[in-house]
XYZ file of C-alpha atoms in Angstrom:
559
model
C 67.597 -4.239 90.844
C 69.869 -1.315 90.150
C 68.479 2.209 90.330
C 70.600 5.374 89.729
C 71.240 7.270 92.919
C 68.612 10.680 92.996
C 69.502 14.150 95.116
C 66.276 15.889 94.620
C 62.892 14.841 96.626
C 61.155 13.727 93.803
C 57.731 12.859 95.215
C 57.109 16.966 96.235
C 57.382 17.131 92.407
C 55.718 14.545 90.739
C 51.678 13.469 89.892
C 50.131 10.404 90.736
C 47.838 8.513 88.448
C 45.745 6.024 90.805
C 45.125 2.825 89.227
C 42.482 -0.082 90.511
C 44.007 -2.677 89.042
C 40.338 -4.859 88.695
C 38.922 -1.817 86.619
C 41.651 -0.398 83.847
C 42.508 -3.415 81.339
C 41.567 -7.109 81.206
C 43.999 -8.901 79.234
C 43.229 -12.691 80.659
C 39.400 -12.910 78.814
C 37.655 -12.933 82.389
C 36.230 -9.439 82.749
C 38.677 -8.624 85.518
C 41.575 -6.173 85.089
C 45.400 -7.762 85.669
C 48.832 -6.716 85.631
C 49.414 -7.635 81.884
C 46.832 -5.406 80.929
C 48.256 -2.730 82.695
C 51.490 -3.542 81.529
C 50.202 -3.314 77.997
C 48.791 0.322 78.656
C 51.857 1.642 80.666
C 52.817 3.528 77.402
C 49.638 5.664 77.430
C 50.063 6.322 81.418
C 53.743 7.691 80.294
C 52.361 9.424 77.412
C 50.024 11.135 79.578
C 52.706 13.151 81.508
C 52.610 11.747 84.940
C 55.649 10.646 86.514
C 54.099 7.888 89.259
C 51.507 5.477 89.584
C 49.712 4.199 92.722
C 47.984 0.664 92.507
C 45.128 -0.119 94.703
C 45.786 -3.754 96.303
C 46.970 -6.413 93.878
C 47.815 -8.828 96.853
C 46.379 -12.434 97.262
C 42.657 -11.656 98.783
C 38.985 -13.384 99.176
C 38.053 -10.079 97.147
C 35.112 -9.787 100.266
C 36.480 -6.068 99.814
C 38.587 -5.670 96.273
C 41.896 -6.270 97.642
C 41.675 -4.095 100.945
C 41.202 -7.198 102.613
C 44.576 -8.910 102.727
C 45.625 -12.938 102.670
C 49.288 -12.326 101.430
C 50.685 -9.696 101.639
C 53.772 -11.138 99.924
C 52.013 -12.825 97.237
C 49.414 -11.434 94.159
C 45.947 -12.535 93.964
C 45.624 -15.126 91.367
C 43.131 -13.171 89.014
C 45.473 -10.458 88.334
C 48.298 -12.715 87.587
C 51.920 -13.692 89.525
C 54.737 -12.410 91.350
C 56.812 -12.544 88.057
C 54.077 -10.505 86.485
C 54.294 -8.258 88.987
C 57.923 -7.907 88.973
C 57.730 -7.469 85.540
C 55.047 -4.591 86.150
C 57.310 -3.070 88.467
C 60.602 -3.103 85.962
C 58.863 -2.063 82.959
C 57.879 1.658 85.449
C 61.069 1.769 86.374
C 62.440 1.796 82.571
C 60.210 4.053 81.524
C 61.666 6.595 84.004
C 58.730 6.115 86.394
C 57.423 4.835 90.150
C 56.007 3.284 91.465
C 53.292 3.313 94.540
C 52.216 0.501 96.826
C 48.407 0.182 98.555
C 49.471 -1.080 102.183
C 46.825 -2.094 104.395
C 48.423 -2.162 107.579
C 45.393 -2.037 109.833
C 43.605 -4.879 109.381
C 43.910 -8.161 107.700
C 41.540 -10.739 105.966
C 39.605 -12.740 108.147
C 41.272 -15.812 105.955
C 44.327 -14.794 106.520
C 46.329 -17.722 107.935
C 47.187 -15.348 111.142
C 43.703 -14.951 111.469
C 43.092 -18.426 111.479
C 44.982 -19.598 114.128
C 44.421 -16.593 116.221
C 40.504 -17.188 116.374
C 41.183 -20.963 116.668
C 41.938 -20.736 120.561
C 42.715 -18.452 123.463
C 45.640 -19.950 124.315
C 46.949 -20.520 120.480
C 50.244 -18.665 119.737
C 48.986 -15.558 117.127
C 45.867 -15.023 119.697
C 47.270 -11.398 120.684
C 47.817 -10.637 116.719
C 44.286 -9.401 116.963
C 42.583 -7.687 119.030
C 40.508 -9.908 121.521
C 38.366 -8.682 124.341
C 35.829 -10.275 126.986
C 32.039 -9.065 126.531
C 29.526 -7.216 128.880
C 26.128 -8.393 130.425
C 25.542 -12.266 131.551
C 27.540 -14.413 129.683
C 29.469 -11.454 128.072
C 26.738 -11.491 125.193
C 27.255 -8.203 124.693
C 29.919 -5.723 122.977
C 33.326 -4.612 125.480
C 32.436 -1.245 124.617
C 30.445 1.924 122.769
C 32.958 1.303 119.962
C 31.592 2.121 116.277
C 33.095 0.803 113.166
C 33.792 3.613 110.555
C 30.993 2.804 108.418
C 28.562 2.793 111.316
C 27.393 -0.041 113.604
C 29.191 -2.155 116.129
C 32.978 -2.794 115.044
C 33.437 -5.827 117.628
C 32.234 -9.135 116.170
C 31.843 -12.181 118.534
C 33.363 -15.211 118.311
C 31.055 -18.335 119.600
C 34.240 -20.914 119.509
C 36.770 -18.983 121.744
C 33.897 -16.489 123.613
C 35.259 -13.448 122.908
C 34.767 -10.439 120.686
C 37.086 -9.008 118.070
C 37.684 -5.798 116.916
C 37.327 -4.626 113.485
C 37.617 -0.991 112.305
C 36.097 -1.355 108.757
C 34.037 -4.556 107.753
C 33.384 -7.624 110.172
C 36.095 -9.646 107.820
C 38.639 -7.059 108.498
C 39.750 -7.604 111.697
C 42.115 -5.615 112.978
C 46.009 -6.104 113.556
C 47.372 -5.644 117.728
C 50.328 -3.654 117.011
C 51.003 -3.345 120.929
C 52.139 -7.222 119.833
C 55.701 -6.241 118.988
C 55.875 -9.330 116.850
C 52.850 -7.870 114.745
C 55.280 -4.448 114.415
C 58.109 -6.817 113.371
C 56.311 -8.668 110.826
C 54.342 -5.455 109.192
C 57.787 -3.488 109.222
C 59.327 -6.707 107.521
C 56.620 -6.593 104.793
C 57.356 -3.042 104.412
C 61.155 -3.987 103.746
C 59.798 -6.968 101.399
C 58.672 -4.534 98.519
C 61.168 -1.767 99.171
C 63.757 -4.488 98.112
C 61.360 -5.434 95.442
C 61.706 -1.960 93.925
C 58.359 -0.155 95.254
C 58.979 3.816 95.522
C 56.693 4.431 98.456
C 53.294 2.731 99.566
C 49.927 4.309 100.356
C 48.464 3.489 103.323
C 44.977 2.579 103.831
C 43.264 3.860 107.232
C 46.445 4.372 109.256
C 44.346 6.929 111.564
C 43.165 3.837 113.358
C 46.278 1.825 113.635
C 45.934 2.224 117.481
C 43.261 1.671 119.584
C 42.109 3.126 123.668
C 44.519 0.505 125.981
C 42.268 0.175 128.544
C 39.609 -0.160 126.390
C 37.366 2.900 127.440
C 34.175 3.949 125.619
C 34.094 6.774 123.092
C 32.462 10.057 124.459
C 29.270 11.135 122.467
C 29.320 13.166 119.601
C 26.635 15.570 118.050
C 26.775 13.968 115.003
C 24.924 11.275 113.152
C 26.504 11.252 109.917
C 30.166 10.081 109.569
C 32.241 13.758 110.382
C 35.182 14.837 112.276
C 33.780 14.264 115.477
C 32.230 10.885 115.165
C 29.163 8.898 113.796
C 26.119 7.310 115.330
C 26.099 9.772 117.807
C 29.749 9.239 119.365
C 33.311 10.799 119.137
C 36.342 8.377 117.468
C 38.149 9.551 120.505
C 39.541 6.292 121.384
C 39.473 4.530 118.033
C 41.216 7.156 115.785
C 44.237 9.221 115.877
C 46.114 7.393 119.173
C 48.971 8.893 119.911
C 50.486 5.649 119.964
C 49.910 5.909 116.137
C 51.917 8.958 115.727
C 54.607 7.051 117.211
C 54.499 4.385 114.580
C 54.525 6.382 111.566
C 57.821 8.193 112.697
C 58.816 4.775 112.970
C 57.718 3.959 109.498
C 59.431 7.315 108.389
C 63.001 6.260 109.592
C 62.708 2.725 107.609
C 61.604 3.924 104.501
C 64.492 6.337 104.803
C 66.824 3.671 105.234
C 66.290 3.052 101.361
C 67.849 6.495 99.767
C 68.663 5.328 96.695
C 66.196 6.659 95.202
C 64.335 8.424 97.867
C 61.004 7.073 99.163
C 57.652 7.779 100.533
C 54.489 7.740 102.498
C 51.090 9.188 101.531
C 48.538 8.124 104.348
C 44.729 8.041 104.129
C 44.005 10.322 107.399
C 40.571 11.606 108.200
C 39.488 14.861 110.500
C 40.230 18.467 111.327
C 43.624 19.964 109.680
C 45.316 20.645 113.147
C 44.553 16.876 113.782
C 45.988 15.629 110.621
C 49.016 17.436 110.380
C 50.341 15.674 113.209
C 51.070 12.840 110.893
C 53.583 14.566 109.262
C 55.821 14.711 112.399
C 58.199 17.974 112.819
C 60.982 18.734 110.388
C 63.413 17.244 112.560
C 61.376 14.371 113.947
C 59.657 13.684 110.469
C 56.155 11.345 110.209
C 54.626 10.552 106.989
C 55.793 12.839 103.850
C 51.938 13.714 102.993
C 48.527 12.970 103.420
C 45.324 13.000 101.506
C 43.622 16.039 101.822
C 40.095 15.245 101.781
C 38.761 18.952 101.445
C 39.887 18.955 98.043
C 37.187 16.131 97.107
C 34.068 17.856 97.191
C 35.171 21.374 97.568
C 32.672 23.955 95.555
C 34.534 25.521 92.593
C 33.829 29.188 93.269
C 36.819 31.219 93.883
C 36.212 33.131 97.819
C 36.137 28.986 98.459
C 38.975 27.924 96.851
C 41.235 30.966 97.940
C 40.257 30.341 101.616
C 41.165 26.501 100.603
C 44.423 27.226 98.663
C 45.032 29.738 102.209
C 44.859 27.037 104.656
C 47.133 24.902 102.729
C 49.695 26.993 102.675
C 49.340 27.818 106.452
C 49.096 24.191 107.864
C 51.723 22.899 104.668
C 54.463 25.681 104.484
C 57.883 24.729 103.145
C 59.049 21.883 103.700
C 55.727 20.199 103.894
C 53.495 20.367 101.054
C 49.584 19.577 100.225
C 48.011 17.164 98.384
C 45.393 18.067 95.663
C 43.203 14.735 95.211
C 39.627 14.902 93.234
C 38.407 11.350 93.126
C 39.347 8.102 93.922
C 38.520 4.094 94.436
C 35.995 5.073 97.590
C 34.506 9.024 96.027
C 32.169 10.268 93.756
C 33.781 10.975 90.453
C 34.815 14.613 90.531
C 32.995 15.132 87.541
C 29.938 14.129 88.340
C 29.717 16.285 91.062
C 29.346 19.237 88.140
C 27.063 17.300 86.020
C 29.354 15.536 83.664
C 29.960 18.801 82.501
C 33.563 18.479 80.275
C 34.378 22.330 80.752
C 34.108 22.674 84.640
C 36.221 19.514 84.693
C 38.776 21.177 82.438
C 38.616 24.009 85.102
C 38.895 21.421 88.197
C 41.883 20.210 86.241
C 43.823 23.053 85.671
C 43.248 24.054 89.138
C 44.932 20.569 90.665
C 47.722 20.450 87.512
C 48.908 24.190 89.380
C 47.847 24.850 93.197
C 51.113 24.317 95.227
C 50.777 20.355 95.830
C 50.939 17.007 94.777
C 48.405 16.156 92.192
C 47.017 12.563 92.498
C 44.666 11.576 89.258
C 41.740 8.896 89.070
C 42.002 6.812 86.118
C 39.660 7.744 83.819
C 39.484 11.568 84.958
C 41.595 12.742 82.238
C 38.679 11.394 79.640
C 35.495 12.796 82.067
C 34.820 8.840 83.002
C 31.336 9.684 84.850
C 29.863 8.158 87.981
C 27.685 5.059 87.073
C 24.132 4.529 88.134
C 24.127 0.615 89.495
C 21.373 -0.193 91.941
C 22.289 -1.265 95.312
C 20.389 -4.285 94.687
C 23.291 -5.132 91.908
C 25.934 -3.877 94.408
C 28.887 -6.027 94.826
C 30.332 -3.617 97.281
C 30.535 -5.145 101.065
C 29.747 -1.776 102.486
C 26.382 -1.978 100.704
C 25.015 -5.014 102.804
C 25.724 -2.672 105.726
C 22.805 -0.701 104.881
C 20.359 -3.173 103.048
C 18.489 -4.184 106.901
C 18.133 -0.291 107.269
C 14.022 0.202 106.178
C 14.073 1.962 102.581
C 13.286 5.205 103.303
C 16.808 5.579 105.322
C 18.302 3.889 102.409
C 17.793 6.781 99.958
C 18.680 9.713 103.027
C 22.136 8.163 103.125
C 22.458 7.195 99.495
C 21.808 11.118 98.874
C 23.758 12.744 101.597
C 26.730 9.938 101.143
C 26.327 8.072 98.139
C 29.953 8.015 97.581
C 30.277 6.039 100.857
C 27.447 3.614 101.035
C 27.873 2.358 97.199
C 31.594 2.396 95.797
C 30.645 -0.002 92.593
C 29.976 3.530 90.852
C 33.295 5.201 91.136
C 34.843 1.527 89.784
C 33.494 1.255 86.878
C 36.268 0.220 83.705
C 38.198 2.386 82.027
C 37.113 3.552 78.990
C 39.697 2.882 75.638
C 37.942 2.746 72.706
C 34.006 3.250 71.601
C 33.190 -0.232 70.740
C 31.014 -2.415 73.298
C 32.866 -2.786 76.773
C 34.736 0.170 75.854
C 37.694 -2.105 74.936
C 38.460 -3.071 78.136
C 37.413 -6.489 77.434
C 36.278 -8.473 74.596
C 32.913 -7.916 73.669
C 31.993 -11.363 74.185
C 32.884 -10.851 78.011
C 30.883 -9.301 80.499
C 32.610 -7.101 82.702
C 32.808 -7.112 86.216
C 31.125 -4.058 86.280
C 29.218 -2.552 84.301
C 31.000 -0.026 81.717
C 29.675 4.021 82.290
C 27.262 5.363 80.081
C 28.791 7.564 77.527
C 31.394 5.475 76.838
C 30.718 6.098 73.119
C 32.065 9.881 73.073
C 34.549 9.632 76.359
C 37.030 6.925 75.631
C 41.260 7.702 75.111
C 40.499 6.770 71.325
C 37.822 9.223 70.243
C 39.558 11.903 72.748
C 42.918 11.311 71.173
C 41.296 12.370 68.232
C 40.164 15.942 69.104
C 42.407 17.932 70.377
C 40.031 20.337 72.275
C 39.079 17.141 74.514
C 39.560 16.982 77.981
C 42.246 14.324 77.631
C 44.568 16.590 75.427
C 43.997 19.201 78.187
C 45.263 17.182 80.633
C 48.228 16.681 78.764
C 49.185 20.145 77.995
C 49.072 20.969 81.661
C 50.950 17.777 82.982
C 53.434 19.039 80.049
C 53.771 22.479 81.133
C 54.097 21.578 84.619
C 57.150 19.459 83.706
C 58.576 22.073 81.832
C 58.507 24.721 84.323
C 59.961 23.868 87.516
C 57.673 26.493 89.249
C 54.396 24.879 88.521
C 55.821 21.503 90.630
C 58.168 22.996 93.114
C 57.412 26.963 93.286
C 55.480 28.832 96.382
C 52.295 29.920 95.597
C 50.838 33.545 96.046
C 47.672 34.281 95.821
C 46.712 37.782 93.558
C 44.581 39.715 95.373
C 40.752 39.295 95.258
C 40.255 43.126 94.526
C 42.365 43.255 90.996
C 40.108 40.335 89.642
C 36.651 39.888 88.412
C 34.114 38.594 91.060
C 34.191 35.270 89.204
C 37.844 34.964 88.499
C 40.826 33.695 90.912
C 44.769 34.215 90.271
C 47.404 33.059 91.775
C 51.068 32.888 91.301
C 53.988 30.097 91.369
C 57.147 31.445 91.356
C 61.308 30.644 92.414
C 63.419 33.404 93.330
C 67.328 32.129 93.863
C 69.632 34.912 93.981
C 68.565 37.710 92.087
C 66.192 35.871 89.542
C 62.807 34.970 89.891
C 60.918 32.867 87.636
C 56.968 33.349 87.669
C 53.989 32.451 86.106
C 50.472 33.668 86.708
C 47.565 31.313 87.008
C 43.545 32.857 86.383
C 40.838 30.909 86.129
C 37.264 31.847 85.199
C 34.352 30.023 87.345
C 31.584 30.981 85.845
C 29.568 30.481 82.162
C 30.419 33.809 80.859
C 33.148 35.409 79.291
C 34.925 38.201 81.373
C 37.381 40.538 80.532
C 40.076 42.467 83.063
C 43.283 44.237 83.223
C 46.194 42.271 83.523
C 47.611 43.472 87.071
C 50.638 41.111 86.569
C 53.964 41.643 84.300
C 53.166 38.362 82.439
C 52.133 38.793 78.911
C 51.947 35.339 76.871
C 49.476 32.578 77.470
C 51.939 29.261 77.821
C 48.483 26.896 78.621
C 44.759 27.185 78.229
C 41.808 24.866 79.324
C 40.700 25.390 75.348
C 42.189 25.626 72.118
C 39.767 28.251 71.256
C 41.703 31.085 73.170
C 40.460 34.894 73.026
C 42.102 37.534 72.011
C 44.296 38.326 74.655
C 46.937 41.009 75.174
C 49.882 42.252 77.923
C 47.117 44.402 79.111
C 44.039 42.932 78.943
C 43.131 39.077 79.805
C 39.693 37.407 78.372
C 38.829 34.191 79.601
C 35.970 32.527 77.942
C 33.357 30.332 80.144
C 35.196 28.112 82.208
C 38.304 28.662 80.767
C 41.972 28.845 83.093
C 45.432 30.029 81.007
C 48.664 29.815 82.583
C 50.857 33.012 81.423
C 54.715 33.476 81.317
């Protein structure tokens, strides 16, 4: 596959559109999104603005977890098609001037994964030391090695009656996890890694690399004040020795220096990392001993939109991710609570939440479905078919509802799946009305679908268009440093900021204000900018060089 050779790091510039692959367009008749589908709606991802698109897993899995628990990892699972389809999927990006982003799961594997297999089929059998094995405590070793806690609470070691032993899993029981201290587990991850970067894959995603390395020696985790998953631990004890090795950090500079290998184009990593900033940042290595290019920053996802929060946000960003580095800006995904639904389905504030990602120094990465206000569904746990559900159905009721209220986006991810919504007819068009879904389509589908927003231009759809379009056009708004205007020259409820490039003698700017509250407020304009290039609305005020109005919820970009 021949690609034309690029100078520029592209992926500093560009926005991501997440897509999970089961959820955005069924075009077999089974209920269950494939890679035709998604072929056949690659036009309206293009259309949209964004220049990349990450795929949750698409790889040949028991579907225990969606895809996140791996069989192949060189093959595609059979209800989203073939390899040809997906080389076909991956071409058909590439001529449309796009990339394209790989879900990697290098932690753990499927417990039916043939490596598996043989490794829990004896001690003595050949892959044994793929996985992590350990002897248990008490008489008999009936009990755990260790204190260790799986991330979703509980025990992560599982015992095996045939071979004695317990194994380690970091997520769910049938994840067990990968022994990279095995070099010839390194080898044969790093050669999968080289597998799709021949195939044409831009740059992967990787799922839980925080916990790629485990404690040597074994050693319990220290206790922690909390119960709830946080920072420090869960259950009542720190992820010391489970999470962030520094064995880990060692392997992602690793990872860096292959993926460089393949420069033409430029590639890169985006990891799923979890704790405190100073923690995290480690990942990204130092300039001249480079880790991973970014990682999610999880702050973003339920951050309150009131403006002393966000500057002290947008502030710590640019401390811990100064030039070269850079921030991501994420506001849902496949495991969160839809963004939206966090400010009661309420179109406007999303608008707001929108402009703020499409123009905050960092990478934008975009749900499907958040650029038409796709809302959270409401599907019982009973109906779950989420694994990290049955986690939780044992726990008496009352419990049930605590965690479900404090951590709903954890405990049932069903509602943040949900399809994507095309037209208004039954099923929303992502199937055939005749098919039942395998969820359950959002309610509201009626009004927020791409086909009834196409048709009003004052939808939330069109408004993420103008920005992704303005953002392209000026080179500030996806490259430019960010200063913040000070608090003082604003309204209470207003924040500014500005993007700007100086080289030479020029400098390019544009000024960014957005209103968080209901109410229209009026100020001075204490910046030189004078025209309104981008608005949240249609329906702009009456605005002038030296006086700004923003209506309720409203954010303008000015030149």
């Amino acid at each position: 596959m021949t690609r034309q050779p690029e100078t520029d790091l592209w992926w500093k510039k560009t926005t991501v559109y997440q897509i999970y692959p089961r959820s955005f367009m069924d075009s077999s008749g089974n209920g269950i999104g494939d890679l035709e589908g998604i072929i056949s709606k690659l036009d309206y991802v293009k259309d949209l603005g964004v220049e990349t698109i990450w795929f949750s897993p698409f790889y040949t899995s028991p579907q225990e977890d969606f895809g996140y628990d791996i069989a192949n990892y060189k093959d595609i699972a059979p209800e989203y098609g073939t390899m040809a389809n997906c080389d076909k999927l991956i071409q058909e990006i590439h001529d449309r001037g796009m990339k394209i982003i790989m879900d990697l799961v290098l932690n753990h594997t499927s417990d039916k994964h043939p490596w598996f297999l043989e490794s829990k089929s004896s001690r003595d059998n050949p892959k044994r030391d793929w996985y992590v094995w350990q002897d248990g405590k008490k008489p008999k070793g009936k009990a755990p090695p260790n204190n260790w806690q799986a991330r979703i609470t509980g025990s992560g070691w599982y015992y095996d009656e045939n071979t004695d032993q317990w194994y380690w899993a970091q997520f769910l029981p049938f994840q067990p996890d990968l022994n990279y201290r095995n070099p010839e587990v390194k080898a044969k991850m790093f050669g999968t890694v080289r597998f799709w970067l021949e195939k044409g894959a831009d740059g992967f995603r990787l799922d839980i690399i925080d916990s790629l390395y485990e404690d040597a020696a074994f050693r319990n985790n220290p206790l922690s004040r909390h119960l709830l998953p946080s920072e420090d631990g869960v259950l009542f004890k720190s992820t010391k020795m489970t999470m962030h090795h520094p064995d880990t950090m060692i392997f992602v500079q690793e990872l860096r220096k292959l993926i460089d290998e393949y420069s033409n184009p430029s590639r890169f990593l985006v990891g799923e990392v979890e704790g405190p900033m100073p923690t995290i940042k480690k990942y990204c290595g130092e300039v001249n001993n480079p880790g991973l290019n970014s990682i999610f920053l999880f702050e973003t996802l339920g951050v309150k939109l009131q403006p002393k929060t966000i500057r002290k946000l947008l502030n710590k960003f640019n401390q811990y991710y100064p030039d070269p580095f850079i921030p991501t800006w994420v506001s849902s995904n496949h495991d969160i609570m839809r963004r939206i639904s966090r400010f009661n389905n309420d179109l406007e504030i999303a608008k707001l939440n929108a402009a703020l990602q499409l123009t905050a120094r960092a990478v934008p990465y975009i749900y499907y479905g958040e650029e038409i206000g796709l809302q959270q569904n409401s599907i019982p746990l009973s109906d779950s078919l989420d694994a990290v559900v049955s986690r939780f159905r044992k726990l008496p009721k009352v419990i049930q509802k605590l965690l479900q209220k404090i951590t709903s986006e954890a405990i049932h991810r069903d509602n943040c799946r949900t399809p994507m919504q095309w037209t208004p007819s039954q099923n929303a068009g992502f199937c055939s009305p005749s098919i039942k879904p395998w969820l359950p389509v959002s309610s509201g589908y009626q009004d927020r679908n791409v086909e009834t927003m196409y048709n009003n231009p004052d939808s939330i759809l069109h408004c993420y268009k103008r920005f992704l379009q303005i953002r392209k056009q000026y080179s500030v708004l996806n490259s430019g440093r960010m200063t913040l205007i000070a608090s003082e020259l604003l309204p209470k409820q207003v924040l500014g900021f500005s993007r700007w490039i100086k080289t030479s003698d020029v400098k390019e700017e544009v000024n960014i204000f957005l209103n968080f509250e209901d109410t229209l407020v009026e100020f001075s304009n204490p910046t030189a900018s004078k025209n309104i290039i981008a608005s949240t609305t249609i329906v702009k005020a009456e605005n002038n060089e030296q006086k700004i109005i923003l209506r309720p919820y409203e954010a303008i970009i000015m030149e």
